[in-house]
Amino acid sequence: MFTLRRERRITRTHAVLWTLILTSTVADVLLTMVGLSLGYREGNAVVAALLGEFGAAGLWLVKFAAMLWLVAGWTVLSDRDAAVFLALFAAVTVGVVAYNAVLLFG
């Protein structure tokens, strides 16, 4: 068989995007938990199904799977493409957090 091995150095842009992704992911989980405790329903059908089946562990499972997907993509893409990949994920996650914050507090 073969081994795909590529050394990945984290660029400054990647570091900023990873920080944004991890921070917004934690905020997303916290806001989701608050919303659920206040009686709101999860809007993502996949997450809702996993929450129904596994409780909060289902939410963490989805987030963990997303992080694995991100790390895999970041590892194999070029620096430029990896930055775009991370930026798109960050934009979606920040958008979800903003939406949830407005829904809960605004």
mmCIF file with all atom_site columns, N, CA, C and O in Angstrom, residues 28-84:
data_model
loop_
_atom_site.group_PDB
_atom_site.id
_atom_site.type_symbol
_atom_site.label_atom_id
_atom_site.label_alt_id
_atom_site.label_comp_id
_atom_site.label_asym_id
_atom_site.label_entity_id
_atom_site.label_seq_id
_atom_site.pdbx_PDB_ins_code
_atom_site.Cartn_x
_atom_site.Cartn_y
_atom_site.Cartn_z
_atom_site.occupancy
_atom_site.B_iso_or_equiv
_atom_site.pdbx_formal_charge
_atom_site.auth_seq_id
_atom_site.auth_comp_id
_atom_site.auth_asym_id
_atom_site.auth_atom_id
_atom_site.pdbx_PDB_model_num
ATOM 1   N N  . ASP A 1 28 ? -21.050 28.141 19.331 1.00 0.00 ? 28 ASP A N  1
ATOM 2   C CA . ASP A 1 28 ? -22.203 27.471 18.732 1.00 0.00 ? 28 ASP A CA 1
ATOM 3   C C  . ASP A 1 28 ? -22.748 26.389 19.664 1.00 0.00 ? 28 ASP A C  1
ATOM 4   O O  . ASP A 1 28 ? -23.957 26.301 19.888 1.00 0.00 ? 28 ASP A O  1
ATOM 5   N N  . VAL A 1 29 ? -21.866 25.586 20.222 1.00 0.00 ? 29 VAL A N  1
ATOM 6   C CA . VAL A 1 29 ? -22.302 24.530 21.143 1.00 0.00 ? 29 VAL A CA 1
ATOM 7   C C  . VAL A 1 29 ? -22.980 25.137 22.367 1.00 0.00 ? 29 VAL A C  1
ATOM 8   O O  . VAL A 1 29 ? -24.056 24.702 22.777 1.00 0.00 ? 29 VAL A O  1
ATOM 9   N N  . LEU A 1 30 ? -22.353 26.164 22.941 1.00 0.00 ? 30 LEU A N  1
ATOM 10  C CA . LEU A 1 30 ? -22.931 26.791 24.134 1.00 0.00 ? 30 LEU A CA 1
ATOM 11  C C  . LEU A 1 30 ? -24.289 27.422 23.846 1.00 0.00 ? 30 LEU A C  1
ATOM 12  O O  . LEU A 1 30 ? -25.241 27.239 24.612 1.00 0.00 ? 30 LEU A O  1
ATOM 13  N N  . LEU A 1 31 ? -24.386 28.145 22.745 1.00 0.00 ? 31 LEU A N  1
ATOM 14  C CA . LEU A 1 31 ? -25.654 28.772 22.400 1.00 0.00 ? 31 LEU A CA 1
ATOM 15  C C  . LEU A 1 31 ? -26.720 27.727 22.069 1.00 0.00 ? 31 LEU A C  1
ATOM 16  O O  . LEU A 1 31 ? -27.897 27.906 22.411 1.00 0.00 ? 31 LEU A O  1
ATOM 17  N N  . THR A 1 32 ? -26.320 26.649 21.434 1.00 0.00 ? 32 THR A N  1
ATOM 18  C CA . THR A 1 32 ? -27.266 25.570 21.148 1.00 0.00 ? 32 THR A CA 1
ATOM 19  C C  . THR A 1 32 ? -27.789 24.972 22.444 1.00 0.00 ? 32 THR A C  1
ATOM 20  O O  . THR A 1 32 ? -29.003 24.752 22.591 1.00 0.00 ? 32 THR A O  1
ATOM 21  N N  . MET A 1 33 ? -26.896 24.734 23.380 1.00 0.00 ? 33 MET A N  1
ATOM 22  C CA . MET A 1 33 ? -27.318 24.157 24.661 1.00 0.00 ? 33 MET A CA 1
ATOM 23  C C  . MET A 1 33 ? -28.259 25.110 25.407 1.00 0.00 ? 33 MET A C  1
ATOM 24  O O  . MET A 1 33 ? -29.264 24.676 25.978 1.00 0.00 ? 33 MET A O  1
ATOM 25  N N  . VAL A 1 34 ? -27.952 26.400 25.380 1.00 0.00 ? 34 VAL A N  1
ATOM 26  C CA . VAL A 1 34 ? -28.835 27.384 26.016 1.00 0.00 ? 34 VAL A CA 1
ATOM 27  C C  . VAL A 1 34 ? -30.193 27.389 25.326 1.00 0.00 ? 34 VAL A C  1
ATOM 28  O O  . VAL A 1 34 ? -31.238 27.356 25.983 1.00 0.00 ? 34 VAL A O  1
ATOM 29  N N  . GLY A 1 35 ? -30.190 27.430 24.008 1.00 0.00 ? 35 GLY A N  1
ATOM 30  C CA . GLY A 1 35 ? -31.444 27.436 23.258 1.00 0.00 ? 35 GLY A CA 1
ATOM 31  C C  . GLY A 1 35 ? -32.286 26.205 23.543 1.00 0.00 ? 35 GLY A C  1
ATOM 32  O O  . GLY A 1 35 ? -33.503 26.305 23.746 1.00 0.00 ? 35 GLY A O  1
ATOM 33  N N  . LEU A 1 36 ? -31.659 25.056 23.575 1.00 0.00 ? 36 LEU A N  1
ATOM 34  C CA . LEU A 1 36 ? -32.393 23.829 23.870 1.00 0.00 ? 36 LEU A CA 1
ATOM 35  C C  . LEU A 1 36 ? -32.976 23.853 25.279 1.00 0.00 ? 36 LEU A C  1
ATOM 36  O O  . LEU A 1 36 ? -34.109 23.417 25.495 1.00 0.00 ? 36 LEU A O  1
ATOM 37  N N  . SER A 1 37 ? -32.218 24.396 26.227 1.00 0.00 ? 37 SER A N  1
ATOM 38  C CA . SER A 1 37 ? -32.711 24.462 27.605 1.00 0.00 ? 37 SER A CA 1
ATOM 39  C C  . SER A 1 37 ? -33.881 25.442 27.742 1.00 0.00 ? 37 SER A C  1
ATOM 40  O O  . SER A 1 37 ? -34.687 25.315 28.661 1.00 0.00 ? 37 SER A O  1
ATOM 41  N N  . LEU A 1 38 ? -33.964 26.397 26.814 1.00 0.00 ? 38 LEU A N  1
ATOM 42  C CA . LEU A 1 38 ? -35.072 27.361 26.827 1.00 0.00 ? 38 LEU A CA 1
ATOM 43  C C  . LEU A 1 38 ? -36.267 26.894 26.003 1.00 0.00 ? 38 LEU A C  1
ATOM 44  O O  . LEU A 1 38 ? -37.253 27.611 25.872 1.00 0.00 ? 38 LEU A O  1
ATOM 45  N N  . GLY A 1 39 ? -36.157 25.707 25.424 1.00 0.00 ? 39 GLY A N  1
ATOM 46  C CA . GLY A 1 39 ? -37.276 25.154 24.681 1.00 0.00 ? 39 GLY A CA 1
ATOM 47  C C  . GLY A 1 39 ? -37.209 25.323 23.173 1.00 0.00 ? 39 GLY A C  1
ATOM 48  O O  . GLY A 1 39 ? -38.140 24.925 22.469 1.00 0.00 ? 39 GLY A O  1
ATOM 49  N N  . TYR A 1 40 ? -36.151 25.921 22.662 1.00 0.00 ? 40 TYR A N  1
ATOM 50  C CA . TYR A 1 40 ? -35.994 26.036 21.211 1.00 0.00 ? 40 TYR A CA 1
ATOM 51  C C  . TYR A 1 40 ? -35.658 24.663 20.637 1.00 0.00 ? 40 TYR A C  1
ATOM 52  O O  . TYR A 1 40 ? -35.100 23.806 21.328 1.00 0.00 ? 40 TYR A O  1
ATOM 53  N N  . ARG A 1 41 ? -35.972 24.478 19.362 1.00 0.00 ? 41 ARG A N  1
ATOM 54  C CA . ARG A 1 41 ? -35.636 23.234 18.675 1.00 0.00 ? 41 ARG A CA 1
ATOM 55  C C  . ARG A 1 41 ? -34.403 23.450 17.818 1.00 0.00 ? 41 ARG A C  1
ATOM 56  O O  . ARG A 1 41 ? -34.177 24.539 17.294 1.00 0.00 ? 41 ARG A O  1
ATOM 57  N N  . GLU A 1 42 ? -33.638 22.402 17.636 1.00 0.00 ? 42 GLU A N  1
ATOM 58  C CA . GLU A 1 42 ? -32.473 22.440 16.753 1.00 0.00 ? 42 GLU A CA 1
ATOM 59  C C  . GLU A 1 42 ? -32.947 22.553 15.312 1.00 0.00 ? 42 GLU A C  1
ATOM 60  O O  . GLU A 1 42 ? -33.829 21.803 14.889 1.00 0.00 ? 42 GLU A O  1
ATOM 61  N N  . GLY A 1 43 ? -32.366 23.493 14.556 1.00 0.00 ? 43 GLY A N  1
ATOM 62  C CA . GLY A 1 43 ? -32.782 23.731 13.182 1.00 0.00 ? 43 GLY A CA 1
ATOM 63  C C  . GLY A 1 43 ? -32.146 22.800 12.166 1.00 0.00 ? 43 GLY A C  1
ATOM 64  O O  . GLY A 1 43 ? -32.673 22.619 11.072 1.00 0.00 ? 43 GLY A O  1
ATOM 65  N N  . ASN A 1 44 ? -31.016 22.195 12.480 1.00 0.00 ? 44 ASN A N  1
ATOM 66  C CA . ASN A 1 44 ? -30.335 21.276 11.579 1.00 0.00 ? 44 ASN A CA 1
ATOM 67  C C  . ASN A 1 44 ? -30.905 19.876 11.805 1.00 0.00 ? 44 ASN A C  1
ATOM 68  O O  . ASN A 1 44 ? -30.824 19.327 12.904 1.00 0.00 ? 44 ASN A O  1
ATOM 69  N N  . ALA A 1 45 ? -31.479 19.290 10.757 1.00 0.00 ? 45 ALA A N  1
ATOM 70  C CA . ALA A 1 45 ? -32.159 17.996 10.889 1.00 0.00 ? 45 ALA A CA 1
ATOM 71  C C  . ALA A 1 45 ? -31.219 16.880 11.349 1.00 0.00 ? 45 ALA A C  1
ATOM 72  O O  . ALA A 1 45 ? -31.612 16.029 12.147 1.00 0.00 ? 45 ALA A O  1
ATOM 73  N N  . VAL A 1 46 ? -29.982 16.889 10.853 1.00 0.00 ? 46 VAL A N  1
ATOM 74  C CA . VAL A 1 46 ? -29.022 15.848 11.243 1.00 0.00 ? 46 VAL A CA 1
ATOM 75  C C  . VAL A 1 46 ? -28.685 15.989 12.724 1.00 0.00 ? 46 VAL A C  1
ATOM 76  O O  . VAL A 1 46 ? -28.696 15.014 13.480 1.00 0.00 ? 46 VAL A O  1
ATOM 77  N N  . VAL A 1 47 ? -28.385 17.204 13.144 1.00 0.00 ? 47 VAL A N  1
ATOM 78  C CA . VAL A 1 47 ? -28.056 17.448 14.552 1.00 0.00 ? 47 VAL A CA 1
ATOM 79  C C  . VAL A 1 47 ? -29.266 17.139 15.428 1.00 0.00 ? 47 VAL A C  1
ATOM 80  O O  . VAL A 1 47 ? -29.126 16.534 16.494 1.00 0.00 ? 47 VAL A O  1
ATOM 81  N N  . ALA A 1 48 ? -30.447 17.522 14.986 1.00 0.00 ? 48 ALA A N  1
ATOM 82  C CA . ALA A 1 48 ? -31.662 17.242 15.760 1.00 0.00 ? 48 ALA A CA 1
ATOM 83  C C  . ALA A 1 48 ? -31.851 15.739 15.954 1.00 0.00 ? 48 ALA A C  1
ATOM 84  O O  . ALA A 1 48 ? -32.203 15.292 17.051 1.00 0.00 ? 48 ALA A O  1
ATOM 85  N N  . ALA A 1 49 ? -31.610 14.968 14.910 1.00 0.00 ? 49 ALA A N  1
ATOM 86  C CA . ALA A 1 49 ? -31.746 13.510 15.017 1.00 0.00 ? 49 ALA A CA 1
ATOM 87  C C  . ALA A 1 49 ? -30.729 12.936 15.988 1.00 0.00 ? 49 ALA A C  1
ATOM 88  O O  . ALA A 1 49 ? -31.062 12.082 16.817 1.00 0.00 ? 49 ALA A O  1
ATOM 89  N N  . LEU A 1 50 ? -29.494 13.420 15.904 1.00 0.00 ? 50 LEU A N  1
ATOM 90  C CA . LEU A 1 50 ? -28.460 12.929 16.816 1.00 0.00 ? 50 LEU A CA 1
ATOM 91  C C  . LEU A 1 50 ? -28.721 13.378 18.249 1.00 0.00 ? 50 LEU A C  1
ATOM 92  O O  . LEU A 1 50 ? -28.450 12.630 19.191 1.00 0.00 ? 50 LEU A O  1
ATOM 93  N N  . LEU A 1 51 ? -29.244 14.589 18.419 1.00 0.00 ? 51 LEU A N  1
ATOM 94  C CA . LEU A 1 51 ? -29.623 15.047 19.761 1.00 0.00 ? 51 LEU A CA 1
ATOM 95  C C  . LEU A 1 51 ? -30.735 14.171 20.330 1.00 0.00 ? 51 LEU A C  1
ATOM 96  O O  . LEU A 1 51 ? -30.705 13.812 21.516 1.00 0.00 ? 51 LEU A O  1
ATOM 97  N N  . GLY A 1 52 ? -31.690 13.834 19.494 1.00 0.00 ? 52 GLY A N  1
ATOM 98  C CA . GLY A 1 52 ? -32.787 12.983 19.934 1.00 0.00 ? 52 GLY A CA 1
ATOM 99  C C  . GLY A 1 52 ? -32.318 11.588 20.322 1.00 0.00 ? 52 GLY A C  1
ATOM 100 O O  . GLY A 1 52 ? -32.837 10.988 21.259 1.00 0.00 ? 52 GLY A O  1
ATOM 101 N N  . GLU A 1 53 ? -31.335 11.094 19.600 1.00 0.00 ? 53 GLU A N  1
ATOM 102 C CA . GLU A 1 53 ? -30.839 9.735  19.842 1.00 0.00 ? 53 GLU A CA 1
ATOM 103 C C  . GLU A 1 53 ? -29.814 9.666  20.974 1.00 0.00 ? 53 GLU A C  1
ATOM 104 O O  . GLU A 1 53 ? -29.839 8.755  21.792 1.00 0.00 ? 53 GLU A O  1
ATOM 105 N N  . PHE A 1 54 ? -28.909 10.655 21.021 1.00 0.00 ? 54 PHE A N  1
ATOM 106 C CA . PHE A 1 54 ? -27.779 10.578 21.946 1.00 0.00 ? 54 PHE A CA 1
ATOM 107 C C  . PHE A 1 54 ? -27.696 11.734 22.939 1.00 0.00 ? 54 PHE A C  1
ATOM 108 O O  . PHE A 1 54 ? -26.749 11.812 23.723 1.00 0.00 ? 54 PHE A O  1
ATOM 109 N N  . GLY A 1 55 ? -28.632 12.665 22.880 1.00 0.00 ? 55 GLY A N  1
ATOM 110 C CA . GLY A 1 55 ? -28.560 13.826 23.759 1.00 0.00 ? 55 GLY A CA 1
ATOM 111 C C  . GLY A 1 55 ? -27.420 14.741 23.363 1.00 0.00 ? 55 GLY A C  1
ATOM 112 O O  . GLY A 1 55 ? -27.044 14.822 22.190 1.00 0.00 ? 55 GLY A O  1
ATOM 113 N N  . ALA A 1 56 ? -26.838 15.414 24.345 1.00 0.00 ? 56 ALA A N  1
ATOM 114 C CA . ALA A 1 56 ? -25.751 16.370 24.077 1.00 0.00 ? 56 ALA A CA 1
ATOM 115 C C  . ALA A 1 56 ? -24.558 15.700 23.407 1.00 0.00 ? 56 ALA A C  1
ATOM 116 O O  . ALA A 1 56 ? -23.838 16.334 22.637 1.00 0.00 ? 56 ALA A O  1
ATOM 117 N N  . ALA A 1 57 ? -24.353 14.419 23.671 1.00 0.00 ? 57 ALA A N  1
ATOM 118 C CA . ALA A 1 57 ? -23.252 13.702 23.028 1.00 0.00 ? 57 ALA A CA 1
ATOM 119 C C  . ALA A 1 57 ? -23.420 13.690 21.509 1.00 0.00 ? 57 ALA A C  1
ATOM 120 O O  . ALA A 1 57 ? -22.432 13.694 20.772 1.00 0.00 ? 57 ALA A O  1
ATOM 121 N N  . GLY A 1 58 ? -24.648 13.709 21.015 1.00 0.00 ? 58 GLY A N  1
ATOM 122 C CA . GLY A 1 58 ? -24.895 13.767 19.580 1.00 0.00 ? 58 GLY A CA 1
ATOM 123 C C  . GLY A 1 58 ? -24.404 15.062 18.969 1.00 0.00 ? 58 GLY A C  1
ATOM 124 O O  . GLY A 1 58 ? -23.854 15.075 17.870 1.00 0.00 ? 58 GLY A O  1
ATOM 125 N N  . LEU A 1 59 ? -24.591 16.160 19.701 1.00 0.00 ? 59 LEU A N  1
ATOM 126 C CA . LEU A 1 59 ? -24.086 17.456 19.240 1.00 0.00 ? 59 LEU A CA 1
ATOM 127 C C  . LEU A 1 59 ? -22.565 17.435 19.171 1.00 0.00 ? 59 LEU A C  1
ATOM 128 O O  . LEU A 1 59 ? -21.968 17.879 18.193 1.00 0.00 ? 59 LEU A O  1
ATOM 129 N N  . TRP A 1 60 ? -21.934 16.910 20.217 1.00 0.00 ? 60 TRP A N  1
ATOM 130 C CA . TRP A 1 60 ? -20.473 16.820 20.233 1.00 0.00 ? 60 TRP A CA 1
ATOM 131 C C  . TRP A 1 60 ? -19.958 15.900 19.133 1.00 0.00 ? 60 TRP A C  1
ATOM 132 O O  . TRP A 1 60 ? -18.898 16.153 18.550 1.00 0.00 ? 60 TRP A O  1
ATOM 133 N N  . LEU A 1 61 ? -20.699 14.846 18.829 1.00 0.00 ? 61 LEU A N  1
ATOM 134 C CA . LEU A 1 61 ? -20.312 13.932 17.761 1.00 0.00 ? 61 LEU A CA 1
ATOM 135 C C  . LEU A 1 61 ? -20.281 14.655 16.415 1.00 0.00 ? 61 LEU A C  1
ATOM 136 O O  . LEU A 1 61 ? -19.327 14.498 15.641 1.00 0.00 ? 61 LEU A O  1
ATOM 137 N N  . VAL A 1 62 ? -21.288 15.466 16.144 1.00 0.00 ? 62 VAL A N  1
ATOM 138 C CA . VAL A 1 62 ? -21.328 16.234 14.895 1.00 0.00 ? 62 VAL A CA 1
ATOM 139 C C  . VAL A 1 62 ? -20.152 17.210 14.830 1.00 0.00 ? 62 VAL A C  1
ATOM 140 O O  . VAL A 1 62 ? -19.478 17.336 13.800 1.00 0.00 ? 62 VAL A O  1
ATOM 141 N N  . LYS A 1 63 ? -19.886 17.893 15.922 1.00 0.00 ? 63 LYS A N  1
ATOM 142 C CA . LYS A 1 63 ? -18.784 18.867 15.945 1.00 0.00 ? 63 LYS A CA 1
ATOM 143 C C  . LYS A 1 63 ? -17.437 18.179 15.775 1.00 0.00 ? 63 LYS A C  1
ATOM 144 O O  . LYS A 1 63 ? -16.559 18.681 15.075 1.00 0.00 ? 63 LYS A O  1
ATOM 145 N N  . PHE A 1 64 ? -17.284 17.013 16.407 1.00 0.00 ? 64 PHE A N  1
ATOM 146 C CA . PHE A 1 64 ? -16.035 16.258 16.278 1.00 0.00 ? 64 PHE A CA 1
ATOM 147 C C  . PHE A 1 64 ? -15.837 15.807 14.831 1.00 0.00 ? 64 PHE A C  1
ATOM 148 O O  . PHE A 1 64 ? -14.746 15.924 14.279 1.00 0.00 ? 64 PHE A O  1
ATOM 149 N N  . ALA A 1 65 ? -16.897 15.298 14.210 1.00 0.00 ? 65 ALA A N  1
ATOM 150 C CA . ALA A 1 65 ? -16.813 14.863 12.815 1.00 0.00 ? 65 ALA A CA 1
ATOM 151 C C  . ALA A 1 65 ? -16.458 16.040 11.898 1.00 0.00 ? 65 ALA A C  1
ATOM 152 O O  . ALA A 1 65 ? -15.649 15.894 10.971 1.00 0.00 ? 65 ALA A O  1
ATOM 153 N N  . ALA A 1 66 ? -17.039 17.200 12.174 1.00 0.00 ? 66 ALA A N  1
ATOM 154 C CA . ALA A 1 66 ? -16.721 18.392 11.369 1.00 0.00 ? 66 ALA A CA 1
ATOM 155 C C  . ALA A 1 66 ? -15.253 18.771 11.530 1.00 0.00 ? 66 ALA A C  1
ATOM 156 O O  . ALA A 1 66 ? -14.597 19.142 10.550 1.00 0.00 ? 66 ALA A O  1
ATOM 157 N N  . MET A 1 67 ? -14.723 18.666 12.731 1.00 0.00 ? 67 MET A N  1
ATOM 158 C CA . MET A 1 67 ? -13.308 18.997 12.953 1.00 0.00 ? 67 MET A CA 1
ATOM 159 C C  . MET A 1 67 ? -12.399 18.003 12.237 1.00 0.00 ? 67 MET A C  1
ATOM 160 O O  . MET A 1 67 ? -11.376 18.398 11.661 1.00 0.00 ? 67 MET A O  1
ATOM 161 N N  . LEU A 1 68 ? -12.758 16.721 12.250 1.00 0.00 ? 68 LEU A N  1
ATOM 162 C CA . LEU A 1 68 ? -11.964 15.725 11.516 1.00 0.00 ? 68 LEU A CA 1
ATOM 163 C C  . LEU A 1 68 ? -11.952 16.046 10.025 1.00 0.00 ? 68 LEU A C  1
ATOM 164 O O  . LEU A 1 68 ? -10.908 15.969 9.365  1.00 0.00 ? 68 LEU A O  1
ATOM 165 N N  . TRP A 1 69 ? -13.122 16.414 9.496  1.00 0.00 ? 69 TRP A N  1
ATOM 166 C CA . TRP A 1 69 ? -13.234 16.774 8.093  1.00 0.00 ? 69 TRP A CA 1
ATOM 167 C C  . TRP A 1 69 ? -12.379 18.000 7.780  1.00 0.00 ? 69 TRP A C  1
ATOM 168 O O  . TRP A 1 69 ? -11.676 18.052 6.765  1.00 0.00 ? 69 TRP A O  1
ATOM 169 N N  . LEU A 1 70 ? -12.418 18.983 8.677  1.00 0.00 ? 70 LEU A N  1
ATOM 170 C CA . LEU A 1 70 ? -11.619 20.196 8.474  1.00 0.00 ? 70 LEU A CA 1
ATOM 171 C C  . LEU A 1 70 ? -10.126 19.900 8.500  1.00 0.00 ? 70 LEU A C  1
ATOM 172 O O  . LEU A 1 70 ? -9.370  20.397 7.663  1.00 0.00 ? 70 LEU A O  1
ATOM 173 N N  . VAL A 1 71 ? -9.688  19.121 9.471  1.00 0.00 ? 71 VAL A N  1
ATOM 174 C CA . VAL A 1 71 ? -8.265  18.788 9.564  1.00 0.00 ? 71 VAL A CA 1
ATOM 175 C C  . VAL A 1 71 ? -7.826  18.016 8.325  1.00 0.00 ? 71 VAL A C  1
ATOM 176 O O  . VAL A 1 71 ? -6.759  18.288 7.763  1.00 0.00 ? 71 VAL A O  1
ATOM 177 N N  . ALA A 1 72 ? -8.644  17.082 7.881  1.00 0.00 ? 72 ALA A N  1
ATOM 178 C CA . ALA A 1 72 ? -8.301  16.312 6.678  1.00 0.00 ? 72 ALA A CA 1
ATOM 179 C C  . ALA A 1 72 ? -8.178  17.223 5.463  1.00 0.00 ? 72 ALA A C  1
ATOM 180 O O  . ALA A 1 72 ? -7.209  17.129 4.699  1.00 0.00 ? 72 ALA A O  1
ATOM 181 N N  . GLY A 1 73 ? -9.142  18.102 5.277  1.00 0.00 ? 73 GLY A N  1
ATOM 182 C CA . GLY A 1 73 ? -9.078  19.029 4.149  1.00 0.00 ? 73 GLY A CA 1
ATOM 183 C C  . GLY A 1 73 ? -7.894  19.965 4.240  1.00 0.00 ? 73 GLY A C  1
ATOM 184 O O  . GLY A 1 73 ? -7.172  20.180 3.256  1.00 0.00 ? 73 GLY A O  1
ATOM 185 N N  . TRP A 1 74 ? -7.660  20.502 5.423  1.00 0.00 ? 74 TRP A N  1
ATOM 186 C CA . TRP A 1 74 ? -6.548  21.424 5.631  1.00 0.00 ? 74 TRP A CA 1
ATOM 187 C C  . TRP A 1 74 ? -5.216  20.734 5.350  1.00 0.00 ? 74 TRP A C  1
ATOM 188 O O  . TRP A 1 74 ? -4.298  21.334 4.792  1.00 0.00 ? 74 TRP A O  1
ATOM 189 N N  . THR A 1 75 ? -5.130  19.461 5.693  1.00 0.00 ? 75 THR A N  1
ATOM 190 C CA . THR A 1 75 ? -3.888  18.715 5.524  1.00 0.00 ? 75 THR A CA 1
ATOM 191 C C  . THR A 1 75 ? -3.540  18.487 4.060  1.00 0.00 ? 75 THR A C  1
ATOM 192 O O  . THR A 1 75 ? -2.382  18.587 3.676  1.00 0.00 ? 75 THR A O  1
ATOM 193 N N  . VAL A 1 76 ? -4.533  18.190 3.237  1.00 0.00 ? 76 VAL A N  1
ATOM 194 C CA . VAL A 1 76 ? -4.233  17.794 1.857  1.00 0.00 ? 76 VAL A CA 1
ATOM 195 C C  . VAL A 1 76 ? -4.275  18.948 0.856  1.00 0.00 ? 76 VAL A C  1
ATOM 196 O O  . VAL A 1 76 ? -3.753  18.811 -0.248 1.00 0.00 ? 76 VAL A O  1
ATOM 197 N N  . LEU A 1 77 ? -4.869  20.063 1.223  1.00 0.00 ? 77 LEU A N  1
ATOM 198 C CA . LEU A 1 77 ? -4.984  21.179 0.278  1.00 0.00 ? 77 LEU A CA 1
ATOM 199 C C  . LEU A 1 77 ? -3.737  22.052 0.286  1.00 0.00 ? 77 LEU A C  1
ATOM 200 O O  . LEU A 1 77 ? -2.986  22.084 1.261  1.00 0.00 ? 77 LEU A O  1
ATOM 201 N N  . SER A 1 78 ? -3.560  22.789 -0.784 1.00 0.00 ? 78 SER A N  1
ATOM 202 C CA . SER A 1 78 ? -2.478  23.771 -0.841 1.00 0.00 ? 78 SER A CA 1
ATOM 203 C C  . SER A 1 78 ? -2.761  24.875 0.178  1.00 0.00 ? 78 SER A C  1
ATOM 204 O O  . SER A 1 78 ? -3.887  24.997 0.675  1.00 0.00 ? 78 SER A O  1
ATOM 205 N N  . ASP A 1 79 ? -1.754  25.683 0.492  1.00 0.00 ? 79 ASP A N  1
ATOM 206 C CA . ASP A 1 79 ? -1.945  26.762 1.465  1.00 0.00 ? 79 ASP A CA 1
ATOM 207 C C  . ASP A 1 79 ? -3.110  27.661 1.075  1.00 0.00 ? 79 ASP A C  1
ATOM 208 O O  . ASP A 1 79 ? -3.945  28.003 1.902  1.00 0.00 ? 79 ASP A O  1
ATOM 209 N N  . ARG A 1 80 ? -3.168  28.056 -0.187 1.00 0.00 ? 80 ARG A N  1
ATOM 210 C CA . ARG A 1 80 ? -4.237  28.947 -0.639 1.00 0.00 ? 80 ARG A CA 1
ATOM 211 C C  . ARG A 1 80 ? -5.601  28.276 -0.543 1.00 0.00 ? 80 ARG A C  1
ATOM 212 O O  . ARG A 1 80 ? -6.552  28.846 -0.015 1.00 0.00 ? 80 ARG A O  1
ATOM 213 N N  . ASP A 1 81 ? -5.696  27.065 -1.064 1.00 0.00 ? 81 ASP A N  1
ATOM 214 C CA . ASP A 1 81 ? -6.980  26.355 -1.037 1.00 0.00 ? 81 ASP A CA 1
ATOM 215 C C  . ASP A 1 81 ? -7.409  26.028 0.398  1.00 0.00 ? 81 ASP A C  1
ATOM 216 O O  . ASP A 1 81 ? -8.598  26.080 0.718  1.00 0.00 ? 81 ASP A O  1
ATOM 217 N N  . ALA A 1 82 ? -6.446  25.705 1.238  1.00 0.00 ? 82 ALA A N  1
ATOM 218 C CA . ALA A 1 82 ? -6.762  25.430 2.642  1.00 0.00 ? 82 ALA A CA 1
ATOM 219 C C  . ALA A 1 82 ? -7.301  26.691 3.321  1.00 0.00 ? 82 ALA A C  1
ATOM 220 O O  . ALA A 1 82 ? -8.235  26.612 4.126  1.00 0.00 ? 82 ALA A O  1
ATOM 221 N N  . ALA A 1 83 ? -6.738  27.842 2.997  1.00 0.00 ? 83 ALA A N  1
ATOM 222 C CA . ALA A 1 83 ? -7.221  29.096 3.573  1.00 0.00 ? 83 ALA A CA 1
ATOM 223 C C  . ALA A 1 83 ? -8.666  29.365 3.133  1.00 0.00 ? 83 ALA A C  1
ATOM 224 O O  . ALA A 1 83 ? -9.497  29.776 3.944  1.00 0.00 ? 83 ALA A O  1
ATOM 225 N N  . VAL A 1 84 ? -8.959  29.111 1.880  1.00 0.00 ? 84 VAL A N  1
ATOM 226 C CA . VAL A 1 84 ? -10.326 29.302 1.377  1.00 0.00 ? 84 VAL A CA 1
ATOM 227 C C  . VAL A 1 84 ? -11.269 28.318 2.067  1.00 0.00 ? 84 VAL A C  1
ATOM 228 O O  . VAL A 1 84 ? -12.366 28.688 2.514  1.00 0.00 ? 84 VAL A O  1
#
